Structure formats: C-alpha cells, structure tokens
mmCIF file of C-alpha atoms in Angstrom:
data_model
loop_
_atom_site.group_PDB
_atom_site.id
_atom_site.type_symbol
_atom_site.label_atom_id
_atom_site.label_comp_id
_atom_site.label_asym_id
_atom_site.label_seq_id
_atom_site.Cartn_x
_atom_site.Cartn_y
_atom_site.Cartn_z
ATOM 1 C CA MET H 120 -17.137 4.424 -10.824
ATOM 2 C CA SER H 121 -14.135 2.904 -12.595
ATOM 3 C CA LYS H 122 -10.698 3.558 -11.135
ATOM 4 C CA PRO H 123 -7.341 2.949 -12.820
ATOM 5 C CA PHE H 124 -5.996 -0.560 -12.244
ATOM 6 C CA PHE H 125 -3.477 -2.286 -14.457
ATOM 7 C CA ARG H 126 -2.601 -5.983 -14.759
ATOM 8 C CA ALA H 127 0.975 -4.968 -15.590
ATOM 9 C CA ASP H 128 2.119 -2.225 -13.238
ATOM 10 C CA GLN H 129 5.453 -0.805 -12.114
ATOM 11 C CA VAL H 130 6.567 0.713 -8.853
ATOM 12 C CA GLY H 131 8.079 3.947 -10.118
ATOM 13 C CA SER H 132 11.831 4.476 -10.257
ATOM 14 C CA LEU H 133 14.024 3.536 -13.214
ATOM 15 C CA LEU H 134 17.787 3.488 -13.623
ATOM 16 C CA ARG H 135 18.979 7.002 -14.477
ATOM 17 C CA PRO H 136 20.554 7.255 -17.931
ATOM 18 C CA ALA H 137 24.255 8.156 -17.968
ATOM 19 C CA GLU H 138 23.474 11.452 -19.697
ATOM 20 C CA LEU H 139 21.116 12.439 -16.906
ATOM 21 C CA ILE H 140 23.617 11.494 -14.194
ATOM 22 C CA ALA H 141 26.195 13.653 -15.968
ATOM 23 C CA ALA H 142 23.761 16.572 -16.238
ATOM 24 C CA ARG H 143 22.891 16.346 -12.552
ATOM 25 C CA GLY H 144 26.603 16.316 -11.727
ATOM 26 C CA SER H 145 27.140 19.418 -13.861
ATOM 27 C CA PHE H 146 24.267 21.143 -12.102
ATOM 28 C CA GLN H 147 25.648 20.307 -8.661
ATOM 29 C CA ALA H 148 29.055 21.632 -9.724
ATOM 30 C CA GLY H 149 27.515 24.872 -11.002
ATOM 31 C CA ARG H 150 28.380 24.270 -14.649
ATOM 32 C CA ILE H 151 24.746 24.359 -15.798
ATOM 33 C CA GLY H 152 21.627 25.997 -14.395
ATOM 34 C CA LYS H 153 18.295 24.600 -13.251
ATOM 35 C CA ALA H 154 16.678 25.197 -16.656
ATOM 36 C CA ALA H 155 19.343 23.146 -18.442
ATOM 37 C CA LEU H 156 18.996 20.334 -15.905
ATOM 38 C CA ARG H 157 15.228 20.395 -16.405
ATOM 39 C CA THR H 158 15.720 20.110 -20.168
ATOM 40 C CA ALA H 159 17.946 17.064 -19.670
ATOM 41 C CA GLU H 160 15.359 15.528 -17.342
ATOM 42 C CA ASP H 161 12.583 16.200 -19.845
ATOM 43 C CA ALA H 162 14.474 14.417 -22.600
ATOM 44 C CA ALA H 163 15.300 11.425 -20.398
ATOM 45 C CA ILE H 164 11.708 11.123 -19.202
ATOM 46 C CA ALA H 165 10.290 11.348 -22.729
ATOM 47 C CA ALA H 166 12.624 8.555 -23.859
ATOM 48 C CA ALA H 167 11.704 6.391 -20.846
ATOM 49 C CA VAL H 168 8.005 6.920 -21.542
ATOM 50 C CA ARG H 169 8.436 5.788 -25.158
ATOM 51 C CA GLN H 170 10.225 2.656 -24.000
ATOM 52 C CA GLN H 171 7.557 1.855 -21.390
ATOM 53 C CA GLU H 172 4.896 2.213 -24.046
ATOM 54 C CA ALA H 173 6.916 -0.037 -26.371
ATOM 55 C CA CYS H 174 7.022 -2.665 -23.614
ATOM 56 C CA GLY H 175 3.217 -2.616 -23.595
ATOM 57 C CA PHE H 176 2.498 -0.762 -20.355
ATOM 58 C CA GLU H 177 -0.787 1.098 -20.147
ATOM 59 C CA VAL H 178 0.520 3.076 -17.161
ATOM 60 C CA VAL H 179 3.763 5.043 -17.294
ATOM 61 C CA VAL H 180 6.031 6.693 -14.744
ATOM 62 C CA ASP H 181 8.725 9.356 -15.042
ATOM 63 C CA GLY H 182 11.271 7.027 -13.462
ATOM 64 C CA GLU H 183 11.664 9.540 -10.607
ATOM 65 C CA PHE H 184 14.338 11.062 -12.842
ATOM 66 C CA ARG H 185 13.927 14.470 -11.216
ATOM 67 C CA ARG H 186 14.478 13.096 -7.718
ATOM 68 C CA GLU H 187 17.542 12.532 -5.594
ATOM 69 C CA ASN H 188 15.738 9.596 -4.044
ATOM 70 C CA TRP H 189 12.229 8.347 -3.506
ATOM 71 C CA TRP H 190 11.347 10.680 -0.602
ATOM 72 C CA ILE H 191 13.844 13.434 0.005
ATOM 73 C CA ASP H 192 12.767 15.850 -2.750
ATOM 74 C CA PHE H 193 9.145 15.863 -1.611
ATOM 75 C CA VAL H 194 10.096 16.457 2.020
ATOM 76 C CA GLN H 195 12.513 19.226 1.015
ATOM 77 C CA GLY H 196 9.525 20.959 -0.539
ATOM 78 C CA LEU H 197 7.860 21.284 2.850
ATOM 79 C CA SER H 198 8.277 24.090 5.355
ATOM 80 C CA GLY H 199 9.076 23.296 8.974
ATOM 81 C CA VAL H 200 11.358 20.287 8.473
ATOM 82 C CA GLU H 201 15.090 19.627 8.333
ATOM 83 C CA ILE H 202 16.903 16.606 6.889
ATOM 84 C CA ARG H 203 19.756 15.313 9.022
ATOM 85 C CA ASP H 204 22.182 12.403 9.159
ATOM 86 C CA GLY H 205 20.724 9.096 10.302
ATOM 87 C CA ASP H 206 21.954 6.661 12.915
ATOM 88 C CA VAL H 207 24.252 3.833 11.809
ATOM 89 C CA LYS H 208 21.888 1.409 13.599
ATOM 90 C CA GLN H 209 19.413 2.173 10.784
ATOM 91 C CA ALA H 210 21.813 0.894 8.111
ATOM 92 C CA PHE H 211 20.548 -1.305 5.305
ATOM 93 C CA VAL H 212 21.533 -4.931 4.868
ATOM 94 C CA ALA H 213 24.138 -5.117 2.114
ATOM 95 C CA PRO H 214 23.479 -7.503 -0.779
ATOM 96 C CA PRO H 215 26.177 -9.886 -2.051
ATOM 97 C CA GLY H 216 28.798 -8.014 -4.064
ATOM 98 C CA ALA H 217 27.681 -4.640 -2.732
ATOM 99 C CA VAL H 218 31.139 -3.099 -2.771
ATOM 100 C CA SER H 219 30.877 -2.825 -6.512
ATOM 101 C CA SER H 220 28.465 -0.103 -7.524
ATOM 102 C CA ALA H 221 26.181 0.120 -10.501
ATOM 103 C CA PRO H 222 27.629 1.961 -13.534
ATOM 104 C CA GLY H 223 27.762 5.700 -12.897
ATOM 105 C CA ALA H 224 27.129 5.356 -9.165
ATOM 106 C CA ALA H 225 30.523 6.537 -8.002
ATOM 107 C CA GLN H 226 30.295 9.641 -10.132
ATOM 108 C CA ALA H 227 26.729 10.298 -9.011
ATOM 109 C CA SER H 228 27.758 10.089 -5.364
ATOM 110 C CA ALA H 229 30.758 12.317 -5.909
ATOM 111 C CA ASP H 230 28.697 14.911 -7.745
ATOM 112 C CA HIS H 231 25.847 14.887 -5.259
ATOM 113 C CA GLY H 232 26.302 17.814 -2.928
ATOM 114 C CA HIS H 233 23.309 16.729 -0.850
ATOM 115 C CA ASP H 234 23.749 13.045 -0.163
ATOM 116 C CA HIS H 235 20.841 10.964 1.022
ATOM 117 C CA GLY H 236 22.834 8.418 2.984
ATOM 118 C CA HIS H 237 26.327 7.217 3.800
ATOM 119 C CA ASP H 238 28.121 4.829 1.476
ATOM 120 C CA HIS H 239 31.703 3.934 2.400
ATOM 121 C CA GLY H 240 32.528 2.376 -0.977
ATOM 122 C CA ASP H 241 35.451 0.007 -1.018
ATOM 123 C CA GLN H 242 35.858 0.242 2.768
ATOM 124 C CA GLY H 243 32.601 -1.659 3.124
ATOM 125 C CA TRP H 244 29.104 -0.946 1.865
ATOM 126 C CA LYS H 245 26.851 0.871 4.304
ATOM 127 C CA TYR H 246 23.733 2.839 3.436
ATOM 128 C CA VAL H 247 22.202 4.873 6.263
ATOM 129 C CA PRO H 248 19.106 6.860 5.275
ATOM 130 C CA LYS H 249 18.764 10.482 6.262
ATOM 131 C CA ASN H 250 16.209 11.389 8.931
ATOM 132 C CA VAL H 251 13.546 14.085 9.115
ATOM 133 C CA VAL H 252 13.345 16.492 12.058
ATOM 134 C CA THR H 253 10.392 18.841 12.462
ATOM 135 C CA THR H 254 11.457 22.294 13.649
ATOM 136 C CA GLY H 255 8.434 24.394 12.635
ATOM 137 C CA ARG H 256 4.859 24.095 11.468
ATOM 138 C CA VAL H 257 4.644 21.591 8.632
ATOM 139 C CA SER H 258 3.147 23.113 5.510
ATOM 140 C CA ALA H 259 3.590 23.439 1.752
ATOM 141 C CA ALA H 260 3.415 26.795 0.014
ATOM 142 C CA ALA H 261 2.437 25.188 -3.306
ATOM 143 C CA PRO H 262 1.859 21.726 -4.786
ATOM 144 C CA ILE H 263 5.159 19.851 -5.000
ATOM 145 C CA THR H 264 4.561 17.121 -7.578
ATOM 146 C CA VAL H 265 2.064 18.773 -9.942
ATOM 147 C CA PRO H 266 4.632 20.266 -12.372
ATOM 148 C CA ASP H 267 6.336 16.874 -12.728
ATOM 149 C CA PHE H 268 3.006 15.108 -13.240
ATOM 150 C CA SER H 269 1.906 17.661 -15.832
ATOM 151 C CA TYR H 270 5.012 17.069 -17.932
ATOM 152 C CA LEU H 271 4.598 13.298 -17.706
ATOM 153 C CA GLN H 272 0.944 13.555 -18.692
ATOM 154 C CA ARG H 273 1.862 15.607 -21.765
ATOM 155 C CA ALA H 274 4.490 13.029 -22.728
ATOM 156 C CA THR H 275 2.073 10.099 -22.998
ATOM 157 C CA THR H 276 -1.359 9.085 -24.217
ATOM 158 C CA HIS H 277 -1.484 6.466 -21.456
ATOM 159 C CA THR H 278 -2.199 6.831 -17.735
ATOM 160 C CA ALA H 279 0.483 8.820 -15.906
ATOM 161 C CA LYS H 280 1.181 7.685 -12.360
ATOM 162 C CA VAL H 281 2.639 9.823 -9.561
ATOM 163 C CA THR H 282 4.422 8.422 -6.514
ATOM 164 C CA LEU H 283 4.370 10.165 -3.132
ATOM 165 C CA PRO H 284 6.458 9.230 -0.092
ATOM 166 C CA SER H 285 4.392 8.043 2.828
ATOM 167 C CA PRO H 286 3.594 10.524 5.605
ATOM 168 C CA THR H 287 5.171 8.034 8.022
ATOM 169 C CA ARG H 288 8.575 9.139 6.688
ATOM 170 C CA LEU H 289 8.143 12.400 8.610
ATOM 171 C CA HIS H 290 7.894 10.655 11.979
ATOM 172 C CA PHE H 291 9.361 7.156 12.203
ATOM 173 C CA HIS H 292 13.001 7.889 13.015
ATOM 174 C CA GLY H 293 12.864 9.550 16.415
ATOM 175 C CA GLY H 294 9.114 9.595 16.886
ATOM 176 C CA ARG H 295 8.034 12.264 19.345
ATOM 177 C CA ALA H 296 11.658 13.389 19.864
ATOM 178 C CA ALA H 297 11.962 14.245 16.151
ATOM 179 C CA VAL H 298 9.014 16.645 16.359
ATOM 180 C CA SER H 299 9.576 19.949 18.167
ATOM 181 C CA SER H 300 7.629 20.021 21.435
ATOM 182 C CA ALA H 301 7.757 23.819 21.371
ATOM 183 C CA VAL H 302 6.067 23.938 17.970
ATOM 184 C CA TYR H 303 3.811 20.930 18.584
ATOM 185 C CA PRO H 304 3.137 20.462 22.293
ATOM 186 C CA ASP H 305 0.344 18.096 21.211
ATOM 187 C CA ILE H 306 1.644 15.524 18.713
ATOM 188 C CA GLU H 307 -1.844 15.225 17.229
ATOM 189 C CA GLU H 308 -1.489 18.792 15.925
ATOM 190 C CA PHE H 309 1.591 17.631 14.010
ATOM 191 C CA PHE H 310 -0.320 14.722 12.494
ATOM 192 C CA ALA H 311 -3.172 17.071 11.570
ATOM 193 C CA ASP H 312 -0.798 19.388 9.703
ATOM 194 C CA VAL H 313 0.730 16.431 7.843
ATOM 195 C CA VAL H 314 -2.741 15.297 6.827
ATOM 196 C CA ALA H 315 -3.545 18.797 5.561
ATOM 197 C CA VAL H 316 -0.393 18.817 3.395
ATOM 198 C CA TYR H 317 -1.192 15.442 1.826
ATOM 199 C CA ARG H 318 -4.837 16.246 1.238
ATOM 200 C CA ALA H 319 -3.867 19.480 -0.515
ATOM 201 C CA GLU H 320 -1.235 17.701 -2.639
ATOM 202 C CA ILE H 321 -3.679 14.980 -3.682
ATOM 203 C CA ALA H 322 -6.374 17.544 -4.485
ATOM 204 C CA ALA H 323 -3.923 19.553 -6.596
ATOM 205 C CA LEU H 324 -2.862 16.445 -8.510
ATOM 206 C CA GLU H 325 -6.499 15.567 -9.122
ATOM 207 C CA ALA H 326 -7.199 19.097 -10.367
ATOM 208 C CA ALA H 327 -4.309 18.656 -12.820
ATOM 209 C CA GLY H 328 -5.901 15.443 -14.123
ATOM 210 C CA CYS H 329 -4.085 12.768 -12.122
ATOM 211 C CA ARG H 330 -6.175 9.685 -11.367
ATOM 212 C CA TYR H 331 -3.524 7.245 -10.134
ATOM 213 C CA ILE H 332 -1.441 8.104 -7.075
ATOM 214 C CA GLN H 333 0.901 5.646 -5.425
ATOM 215 C CA ILE H 334 2.097 6.069 -1.846
ATOM 216 C CA ASP H 335 5.463 4.466 -1.124
ATOM 217 C CA ASP H 336 5.823 3.121 2.402
ATOM 218 C CA PRO H 337 8.708 0.845 3.324
ATOM 219 C CA LEU H 338 8.425 1.961 6.941
ATOM 220 C CA MET H 339 5.413 -0.169 7.797
ATOM 221 C CA THR H 340 7.548 -3.254 7.231
ATOM 222 C CA TYR H 341 9.984 -1.932 9.826
ATOM 223 C CA PHE H 342 7.461 -3.251 12.336
ATOM 224 C CA ILE H 343 8.311 -6.757 11.123
ATOM 225 C CA SER H 344 11.934 -6.285 12.146
ATOM 226 C CA GLU H 345 13.004 -6.699 15.777
ATOM 227 C CA ARG H 346 15.911 -4.360 15.096
ATOM 228 C CA MET H 347 13.637 -1.567 13.895
ATOM 229 C CA ARG H 348 10.952 -2.242 16.502
ATOM 230 C CA SER H 349 13.624 -1.729 19.148
ATOM 231 C CA GLU H 350 14.139 1.776 17.770
ATOM 232 C CA VAL H 351 10.461 2.496 18.412
ATOM 233 C CA VAL H 352 10.696 1.094 21.936
ATOM 234 C CA ALA H 353 13.796 3.224 22.607
ATOM 235 C CA ALA H 354 11.766 6.272 21.561
ATOM 236 C CA GLY H 355 9.220 5.401 24.260
ATOM 237 C CA ASP H 356 6.479 3.991 22.046
ATOM 238 C CA ASP H 357 4.715 0.665 21.713
ATOM 239 C CA PRO H 358 5.473 -0.582 18.176
ATOM 240 C CA ASP H 359 2.029 -2.040 17.538
ATOM 241 C CA ALA H 360 0.289 1.105 18.770
ATOM 242 C CA ARG H 361 2.511 3.281 16.580
ATOM 243 C CA LEU H 362 1.816 1.114 13.542
ATOM 244 C CA ARG H 363 -1.923 1.478 14.111
ATOM 245 C CA ARG H 364 -1.438 5.254 14.360
ATOM 246 C CA TYR H 365 0.414 5.216 11.048
ATOM 247 C CA VAL H 366 -2.425 3.323 9.393
ATOM 248 C CA GLN H 367 -4.868 5.942 10.670
ATOM 249 C CA LEU H 368 -2.556 8.745 9.514
ATOM 250 C CA THR H 369 -2.369 7.312 6.006
ATOM 251 C CA ASN H 370 -6.113 6.754 5.856
ATOM 252 C CA ASP H 371 -6.708 10.345 6.943
ATOM 253 C CA CYS H 372 -4.363 11.630 4.235
ATOM 254 C CA ILE H 373 -6.263 9.855 1.439
ATOM 255 C CA ALA H 374 -9.794 10.102 2.833
ATOM 256 C CA LEU H 375 -10.955 12.996 0.614
ATOM 257 C CA ARG H 376 -9.782 11.645 -2.753
ATOM 258 C CA ARG H 377 -12.213 11.691 -5.652
ATOM 259 C CA PRO H 378 -14.301 8.566 -6.268
ATOM 260 C CA ASP H 379 -12.493 8.016 -9.583
ATOM 261 C CA THR H 380 -8.972 8.398 -8.169
ATOM 262 C CA ALA H 381 -7.071 5.199 -7.443
ATOM 263 C CA ILE H 382 -4.724 5.149 -4.480
ATOM 264 C CA GLY H 383 -2.241 2.296 -4.382
ATOM 265 C CA ILE H 384 0.260 1.786 -1.591
ATOM 266 C CA HIS H 385 3.620 0.125 -2.133
ATOM 267 C CA VAL H 386 4.790 -1.695 0.998
ATOM 268 C CA CYS H 387 8.334 -3.030 0.649
ATOM 269 C CA ARG H 388 11.336 -3.643 2.909
ATOM 270 C CA GLY H 389 13.694 -0.914 1.765
ATOM 271 C CA ASN H 390 15.595 -0.555 -1.506
ATOM 272 C CA SER H 391 18.988 1.071 -2.040
ATOM 273 C CA LYS H 392 21.703 -0.263 -4.344
ATOM 274 C CA SER H 393 20.056 -3.699 -4.083
ATOM 275 C CA GLY H 394 20.144 -3.603 -0.263
ATOM 276 C CA TRP H 395 17.227 -3.715 2.162
ATOM 277 C CA ILE H 396 16.421 -2.929 5.768
ATOM 278 C CA ALA H 397 13.767 -5.447 6.878
ATOM 279 C CA GLU H 398 13.265 -9.173 6.372
ATOM 280 C CA GLY H 399 10.329 -11.458 7.014
ATOM 281 C CA GLY H 400 6.785 -12.088 5.825
ATOM 282 C CA TYR H 401 3.896 -9.665 6.129
ATOM 283 C CA GLU H 402 2.134 -11.782 8.763
ATOM 284 C CA ARG H 403 3.167 -9.649 11.726
ATOM 285 C CA ILE H 404 1.637 -6.508 10.221
ATOM 286 C CA ALA H 405 -1.052 -8.058 8.022
ATOM 287 C CA GLU H 406 -4.103 -7.414 10.180
ATOM 288 C CA ALA H 407 -3.217 -3.767 10.815
ATOM 289 C CA VAL H 408 -1.831 -2.891 7.388
ATOM 290 C CA LEU H 409 -3.427 -5.190 4.806
ATOM 291 C CA GLY H 410 -6.686 -5.251 6.713
ATOM 292 C CA GLY H 411 -6.686 -1.634 7.865
ATOM 293 C CA LEU H 412 -5.498 0.637 5.072
ATOM 294 C CA LYS H 413 -8.346 2.139 3.037
ATOM 295 C CA VAL H 414 -6.530 2.002 -0.289
ATOM 296 C CA ASP H 415 -7.757 0.734 -3.635
ATOM 297 C CA HIS H 416 -4.881 -1.672 -4.068
ATOM 298 C CA PHE H 417 -1.606 -2.821 -2.564
ATOM 299 C CA LEU H 418 1.686 -3.203 -4.419
ATOM 300 C CA LEU H 419 3.498 -5.838 -2.376
ATOM 301 C CA GLU H 420 7.049 -7.127 -2.442
ATOM 302 C CA TYR H 421 7.104 -10.863 -3.175
ATOM 303 C CA ASP H 422 10.324 -11.529 -5.049
ATOM 304 C CA ASP H 423 12.197 -13.859 -2.681
ATOM 305 C CA GLU H 424 12.235 -15.566 0.706
ATOM 306 C CA ARG H 425 12.632 -12.214 2.508
ATOM 307 C CA SER H 426 8.995 -11.538 1.672
ATOM 308 C CA GLY H 427 7.502 -14.694 3.158
ATOM 309 C CA ASP H 428 4.521 -16.553 1.747
ATOM 310 C CA PHE H 429 1.133 -15.418 0.471
ATOM 311 C CA ALA H 430 -0.811 -16.414 3.632
ATOM 312 C CA PRO H 431 -1.074 -12.803 4.930
ATOM 313 C CA LEU H 432 -3.115 -11.913 1.834
ATOM 314 C CA ARG H 433 -6.121 -13.447 3.594
ATOM 315 C CA GLN H 434 -6.328 -10.141 5.510
ATOM 316 C CA VAL H 435 -6.926 -8.099 2.352
ATOM 317 C CA PRO H 436 -10.620 -7.099 2.257
ATOM 318 C CA ARG H 437 -12.629 -8.510 -0.626
ATOM 319 C CA GLY H 438 -12.638 -6.070 -3.517
ATOM 320 C CA VAL H 439 -9.289 -4.497 -2.623
ATOM 321 C CA LYS H 440 -6.790 -5.417 -5.307
ATOM 322 C CA VAL H 441 -3.224 -6.707 -4.965
ATOM 323 C CA VAL H 442 -0.332 -6.113 -7.341
ATOM 324 C CA LEU H 443 2.150 -8.936 -6.798
ATOM 325 C CA GLY H 444 5.748 -7.720 -6.931
ATOM 326 C CA LEU H 445 7.155 -10.993 -8.209
ATOM 327 C CA VAL H 446 9.962 -9.716 -10.442
ATOM 328 C CA THR H 447 13.014 -8.578 -8.500
ATOM 329 C CA THR H 448 14.691 -5.260 -9.251
ATOM 330 C CA LYS H 449 17.672 -6.054 -7.053
ATOM 331 C CA PHE H 450 19.519 -8.465 -9.356
ATOM 332 C CA GLY H 451 19.662 -9.050 -13.079
ATOM 333 C CA LYS H 452 18.646 -12.693 -13.451
ATOM 334 C CA LEU H 453 15.387 -12.823 -15.409
ATOM 335 C CA GLU H 454 12.512 -14.719 -13.828
ATOM 336 C CA ALA H 455 11.103 -17.669 -15.766
ATOM 337 C CA THR H 456 7.606 -17.143 -17.140
ATOM 338 C CA ASP H 457 6.360 -20.479 -15.816
ATOM 339 C CA ASP H 458 7.564 -19.664 -12.292
ATOM 340 C CA LEU H 459 5.687 -16.361 -12.343
ATOM 341 C CA LEU H 460 2.522 -18.020 -13.644
ATOM 342 C CA ARG H 461 2.712 -20.603 -10.880
ATOM 343 C CA ARG H 462 3.121 -17.954 -8.185
ATOM 344 C CA ILE H 463 0.143 -15.969 -9.473
ATOM 345 C CA ASP H 464 -1.893 -19.166 -9.359
ATOM 346 C CA ASP H 465 -0.779 -19.728 -5.759
ATOM 347 C CA ALA H 466 -1.783 -16.189 -4.747
ATOM 348 C CA SER H 467 -5.179 -16.585 -6.434
ATOM 349 C CA ARG H 468 -6.123 -19.130 -3.775
ATOM 350 C CA LEU H 469 -6.254 -16.213 -1.313
ATOM 351 C CA VAL H 470 -7.200 -13.262 -3.530
ATOM 352 C CA PRO H 471 -9.473 -13.766 -6.563
ATOM 353 C CA LEU H 472 -7.569 -13.706 -9.845
ATOM 354 C CA GLU H 473 -9.658 -10.765 -11.065
ATOM 355 C CA ASP H 474 -8.262 -8.726 -8.149
ATOM 356 C CA LEU H 475 -4.599 -9.526 -8.868
ATOM 357 C CA ALA H 476 -1.923 -7.973 -11.058
ATOM 358 C CA ILE H 477 1.863 -8.241 -11.452
ATOM 359 C CA SER H 478 4.742 -5.777 -11.159
ATOM 360 C CA PRO H 479 8.402 -5.583 -10.203
ATOM 361 C CA GLN H 480 8.988 -5.952 -6.477
ATOM 362 C CA CYS H 481 10.220 -2.355 -6.075
ATOM 363 C CA GLY H 482 11.743 0.445 -8.096
ATOM 364 C CA PHE H 483 15.008 -0.020 -9.955
ATOM 365 C CA ALA H 484 16.564 3.124 -8.485
ATOM 366 C CA SER H 485 15.005 4.248 -5.219
ATOM 367 C CA THR H 486 18.245 6.179 -4.734
ATOM 368 C CA VAL H 487 20.009 7.971 -7.557
ATOM 369 C CA GLU H 488 22.791 5.382 -7.906
ATOM 370 C CA GLY H 489 20.334 2.640 -8.760
ATOM 371 C CA ASN H 490 20.364 -1.062 -7.993
ATOM 372 C CA ILE H 491 23.085 -3.500 -9.035
ATOM 373 C CA ILE H 492 21.461 -4.293 -12.364
ATOM 374 C CA THR H 493 21.993 -3.208 -15.962
ATOM 375 C CA VAL H 494 19.655 -1.062 -18.026
ATOM 376 C CA ASP H 495 19.140 -3.961 -20.448
ATOM 377 C CA ASP H 496 18.157 -6.261 -17.577
ATOM 378 C CA GLN H 497 15.737 -3.630 -16.310
ATOM 379 C CA TRP H 498 13.864 -3.467 -19.616
ATOM 380 C CA ARG H 499 13.871 -7.251 -20.033
ATOM 381 C CA LYS H 500 12.240 -7.556 -16.629
ATOM 382 C CA LEU H 501 9.612 -4.944 -17.471
ATOM 383 C CA GLU H 502 8.869 -6.738 -20.744
ATOM 384 C CA ARG H 503 8.470 -9.979 -18.789
ATOM 385 C CA VAL H 504 5.926 -8.303 -16.477
ATOM 386 C CA VAL H 505 3.779 -7.313 -19.472
ATOM 387 C CA GLU H 506 4.218 -10.716 -21.121
ATOM 388 C CA VAL H 507 3.001 -12.567 -18.033
ATOM 389 C CA ALA H 508 0.105 -10.182 -17.473
ATOM 390 C CA ARG H 509 -1.101 -10.793 -21.010
ATOM 391 C CA ARG H 510 -0.812 -14.540 -20.553
ATOM 392 C CA VAL H 511 -2.912 -14.483 -17.382
ATOM 393 C CA TRP H 512 -5.539 -11.812 -17.947
ATOM 394 C CA THR H 513 -6.193 -11.638 -21.698
#
C-alpha cells in the first residue's frame, strides 16, 4: 500500500509573521481573547500554505504557528506532568552573532508569559530548555493535535503533515528521578502510559484523515555528545542502554499505525535561534537508531560539519527512505544547486537514489523567536529544495 513520501519535504516550523507575534503578545497581555488569537493564527497559516504551494511543495505544514515551541504545547496538553526550569548544563551552543536576535524576537520574549528557556540577551546568549517532570499518571483527555491538523487539511488540496514531539522528551532530563516513584513505582508503567497516549493521538489523527505524521526527536543525538551522556550517567543510567530503551519506546508508540500512514522521524542536534546542543556524526547512534527504529523514513540533519559524513546511512534498512536535510535553516546564505546535487549523489552510494529525498536540515523556528535568518531567505531556501528535487527525481 502506498504511503506518503515526498522528494521535496520540510521539517515543520516556519518563521512567525510579525502580525502573528504581535497577536500572541496581545493575547499574553490580555488585550485579546483566545478566539481572536486563533483567527490570527488561521490567517497566518492560510498565507503560509499558499506560499508553500507556490514554491511547489506537495506536502504542507502549518509552520507550528500555534505553538510556543516544537514540544511544549503538546506536553502541556497532557495530564500528570509539570514543566520546570532546566539546568544550565543543558544550555545550547550559541552560534556566531547570537547576541543579536531575529526580528521580533525581543518583543516575542517579552510578551511570552510562559517562556520555554532562558535567554540573557545582550549579557550573553544562553538558551536552556525547560524540563518535564511527571507528578501524576500520564494521560490525555482528548486528542491534542487533531483540531490543528483539521484546519490545515481544510486549507490545502495537498498533503497536510503533522509534527509530534518525541516521547523521549518526557523522560530524558532527569530520567527515573523526573518520574514520580510514588505514582510509578515501576518505570515500565510510565512508559506504558506514554505509549497509550501516543497510540491514541496517532489513531485520532488517522481518523481525521492524516496520513503523514512526523516525530521530532533531537534527544537521540544527545547520545552522541559526551556532555549529554554524562547527564545520563549522573542519573544512574547507562547511556547506550537508555538509548535502546528509547528506540523501543518510539517503536511501541507507532506500532499500531495504519498500513497507509507514513511515519517519519526527524533526528537533529537541537535548534533554537540558530544554536544547537550536540555535535558529531550519527555513527555513534547509527546501529541503534538508524538500524532500529521502525519508521517509514528518516529526516536527517546534514547541513554542515556538525552532522558528520554519510557513512552511518549504511545502517538504514533497505526500503526505509531517507530525507537529506542538506539546506541549513540556521543561517541565510543560500546553498548552491550544484553542491546539493553533488551531496545527493554522494549519499546515493549508501542509500538508493529512489529512497532519497531532500529537505531543510531542521525547522526555521523551533522556538517562537525563530532562527537568525530573514523571511525572504527562508522562502528562497524552500524554493531551492523544490528546485533540486525536480532536477534529481523528475
């Protein structure tokens, strides 16, 4: 049975328009209500969909325009969890020029009553993600992403894609200590409840007509980083054993999907205001992750030397597809077409060309402020993705 797969794909988040940032600020300040904010989001999403279609994409996203960041809104929709300040040791690596923010970022941060990290502005850039602590039974009273998907589906004649944060986000920072022992004396009961939430969410999306679901997981690349592996060791776990448990957890979450539903997983190294948290090639996690996840395709970060070479792709099982994230979202310089064609040719020595596609390396705005890149540069890069895909596969 045919599943959605696109030669030109995109990871999900887009730079928020200034009007939407202003509307969100007004909502946070109490000047407008939820319905008015939703109307502003609807208009921004409809415009973004039209522009994606004009670029030539056959798959569209809502830009995550309704979200504070890539994961926090979904987790806030769950019962039994709290979101708390993170540890400064989890801070992202700042990109060059990080003290200057993208247009609108300062206002967005000021207006955001519920921040998703710490950013010390001109005193020195530092982004520390929030953490999740489980204080009760994990559950969801209703589907979280279905209303957003349904609007996106109505706004396009093309395939509408939904992104979900990985279930690993509920556990990584703190491990066992972040999950109440009183509520979950057996940690496997916690994992079972997480699986139940994800299976129900996926089933609800499928019932609403969704056939392409992307899981975003930057945390699996944390196991590349000695700094982040040390956090796992400090929590009393073996990093390689925990990574294998995360692969099993993810596989369990997606195991009951329909035969015609495509599940892609985006595995990057963190993305906030053009910063990142992990560096290094996929080799260290390739056997467990690329060889172990039962997904239909991977969306992999391959935009610069932080990502390493293509050699780990040998672990991808035959028939599983790979979307090469060759176009960076972190900086505005536009990639040369010939360079992208050459890199696709290099990757095809490890994965057959018919199983490859191209996309940006990550989203353009995993957090509401967005990366250090202009809106014009964003659309030029998306147009380049489609241009190259047409050159290679048509």
